[in-house]
């Protein structure tokens, strides 16, 4: 509903799926706001998911999943662990809060890139 035309919506989805850098995502966000106004929560969530996909790809992770609040990141057969543990999301929080918590985990991994690579097993 945010983008009124189906043709423009499909074009936006294609553009979003092709983004490969966080700066490109921020430019896309600004373009959406400029063209269609304030971003509704569902669109913010989609952009947040895209940010996670880009960050995982930058760290060369091919797989990212959250099952029962346990975060699994895989690079080949290597699974990311910090201090020997798989990252966990807090329980009993909303989907949006879980998305934010997952983003914080990914930002920490990106910030600790050398550590992330040496802790992967």
Coordinates of C-alpha atoms in Angstrom, one line a residue:
X1 CA 0.0 0.0 0.0
X2 CA 3.0 2.3 0.6
X3 CA 3.8 2.4 -3.1
X4 CA 0.4 2.8 -4.9
X5 CA 1.3 1.4 -8.3
X6 CA 2.0 -2.4 -8.7
X7 CA 4.5 -1.7 -11.5
X8 CA 6.4 0.8 -9.3
X9 CA 6.2 -1.6 -6.3
X10 CA 7.7 -4.4 -8.3
X11 CA 10.5 -2.1 -9.6
X12 CA 11.2 -1.1 -6.0
X13 CA 11.4 -4.7 -4.8
X14 CA 13.8 -5.5 -7.7
X15 CA 15.9 -2.5 -6.8
X16 CA 15.9 -3.4 -3.1
X17 CA 17.0 -7.0 -3.8
X18 CA 19.9 -5.8 -5.9
X19 CA 21.4 -3.5 -3.2
X20 CA 24.8 -4.7 -2.1
X21 CA 26.1 -1.9 0.2
X22 CA 24.7 -0.1 3.2
X23 CA 25.2 3.3 1.6
X24 CA 23.0 2.1 -1.4
X25 CA 20.3 1.1 1.1
X26 CA 20.4 4.5 2.8
X27 CA 20.1 6.2 -0.6
X28 CA 17.2 3.9 -1.4
X29 CA 15.5 4.8 1.9
X30 CA 15.9 8.5 1.2
X31 CA 14.5 8.0 -2.3
X32 CA 11.4 6.2 -0.9
X33 CA 10.8 9.0 1.6
X34 CA 11.2 11.6 -1.1
X35 CA 8.8 9.9 -3.5
X36 CA 6.2 8.4 -1.1
X37 CA 6.5 10.1 2.2
X38 CA 7.1 8.7 5.7
X39 CA 8.0 5.0 5.8
X40 CA 5.4 2.8 7.4
X41 CA 6.6 0.1 10.0
X42 CA 6.3 -2.8 7.5
X43 CA 8.5 -0.9 5.0
X44 CA 11.0 -0.1 7.8
X45 CA 11.1 -3.8 8.7
X46 CA 11.8 -4.8 5.0
X47 CA 14.6 -2.3 4.9
X48 CA 16.0 -3.6 8.2
X49 CA 15.9 -7.2 6.8
X50 CA 17.7 -5.9 3.7
X51 CA 20.3 -4.3 5.9
X52 CA 20.9 -7.7 7.7
X53 CA 21.2 -9.4 4.3
X54 CA 23.8 -6.9 3.2
X55 CA 25.8 -7.1 6.4
X56 CA 25.8 -10.9 6.3
X57 CA 27.0 -10.8 2.7
X58 CA 29.8 -8.3 3.5
X59 CA 31.0 -10.7 6.2
X60 CA 30.7 -13.6 3.6
X61 CA 28.0 -15.4 5.5
X62 CA 25.9 -17.4 3.1
X63 CA 23.2 -18.4 5.7
X64 CA 21.4 -16.4 8.4
X65 CA 18.6 -17.9 10.3
X66 CA 16.8 -17.4 13.7
X67 CA 15.1 -20.4 15.2
X68 CA 13.8 -20.4 18.7
X69 CA 15.7 -17.1 19.3
X70 CA 19.0 -18.8 18.4
X71 CA 20.9 -17.0 15.6
X72 CA 22.8 -19.2 13.1
X73 CA 25.3 -17.6 10.7
X74 CA 27.2 -19.9 8.4
X75 CA 30.2 -19.4 6.1
X76 CA 30.6 -22.6 4.3
X77 CA 30.6 -25.2 7.0
X78 CA 31.8 -22.7 9.6
X79 CA 29.2 -21.5 12.1
X80 CA 29.7 -18.2 13.9
X81 CA 30.1 -18.4 17.6
X82 CA 31.2 -15.7 20.1
X83 CA 32.9 -17.1 23.2
X84 CA 31.9 -20.6 22.0
X85 CA 28.2 -19.8 22.0
X86 CA 25.7 -19.1 19.3
X87 CA 24.1 -15.7 19.6
X88 CA 20.6 -15.5 21.1
X89 CA 17.9 -13.0 20.9
X90 CA 15.9 -12.0 24.0
X91 CA 12.7 -14.0 24.7
X92 CA 9.3 -12.4 25.0
X93 CA 9.8 -9.4 22.8
X94 CA 8.0 -8.2 19.7
X95 CA 9.0 -9.1 16.2
X96 CA 10.3 -5.5 15.7
X97 CA 12.4 -5.7 18.8
X98 CA 13.8 -9.0 17.7
X99 CA 14.7 -7.5 14.4
X100 CA 16.5 -4.6 16.2
X101 CA 18.3 -7.1 18.5
X102 CA 19.4 -9.2 15.5
X103 CA 20.7 -6.0 13.8
X104 CA 22.7 -5.2 17.0
X105 CA 24.2 -8.6 16.9
X106 CA 25.2 -8.2 13.2
X107 CA 26.6 -4.8 13.8
X108 CA 28.8 -6.2 16.6
X109 CA 30.0 -9.0 14.3
X110 CA 30.9 -6.4 11.6
X111 CA 32.7 -4.2 14.2
X112 CA 34.6 -7.2 15.5
X113 CA 35.4 -8.5 12.0
X114 CA 38.8 -10.0 12.8
X115 CA 37.4 -11.5 15.9
X116 CA 34.4 -12.9 14.0
X117 CA 36.6 -14.6 11.5
X118 CA 38.9 -16.1 14.2
X119 CA 35.9 -17.3 16.3
X120 CA 34.1 -19.0 13.4
X121 CA 34.3 -22.8 13.6

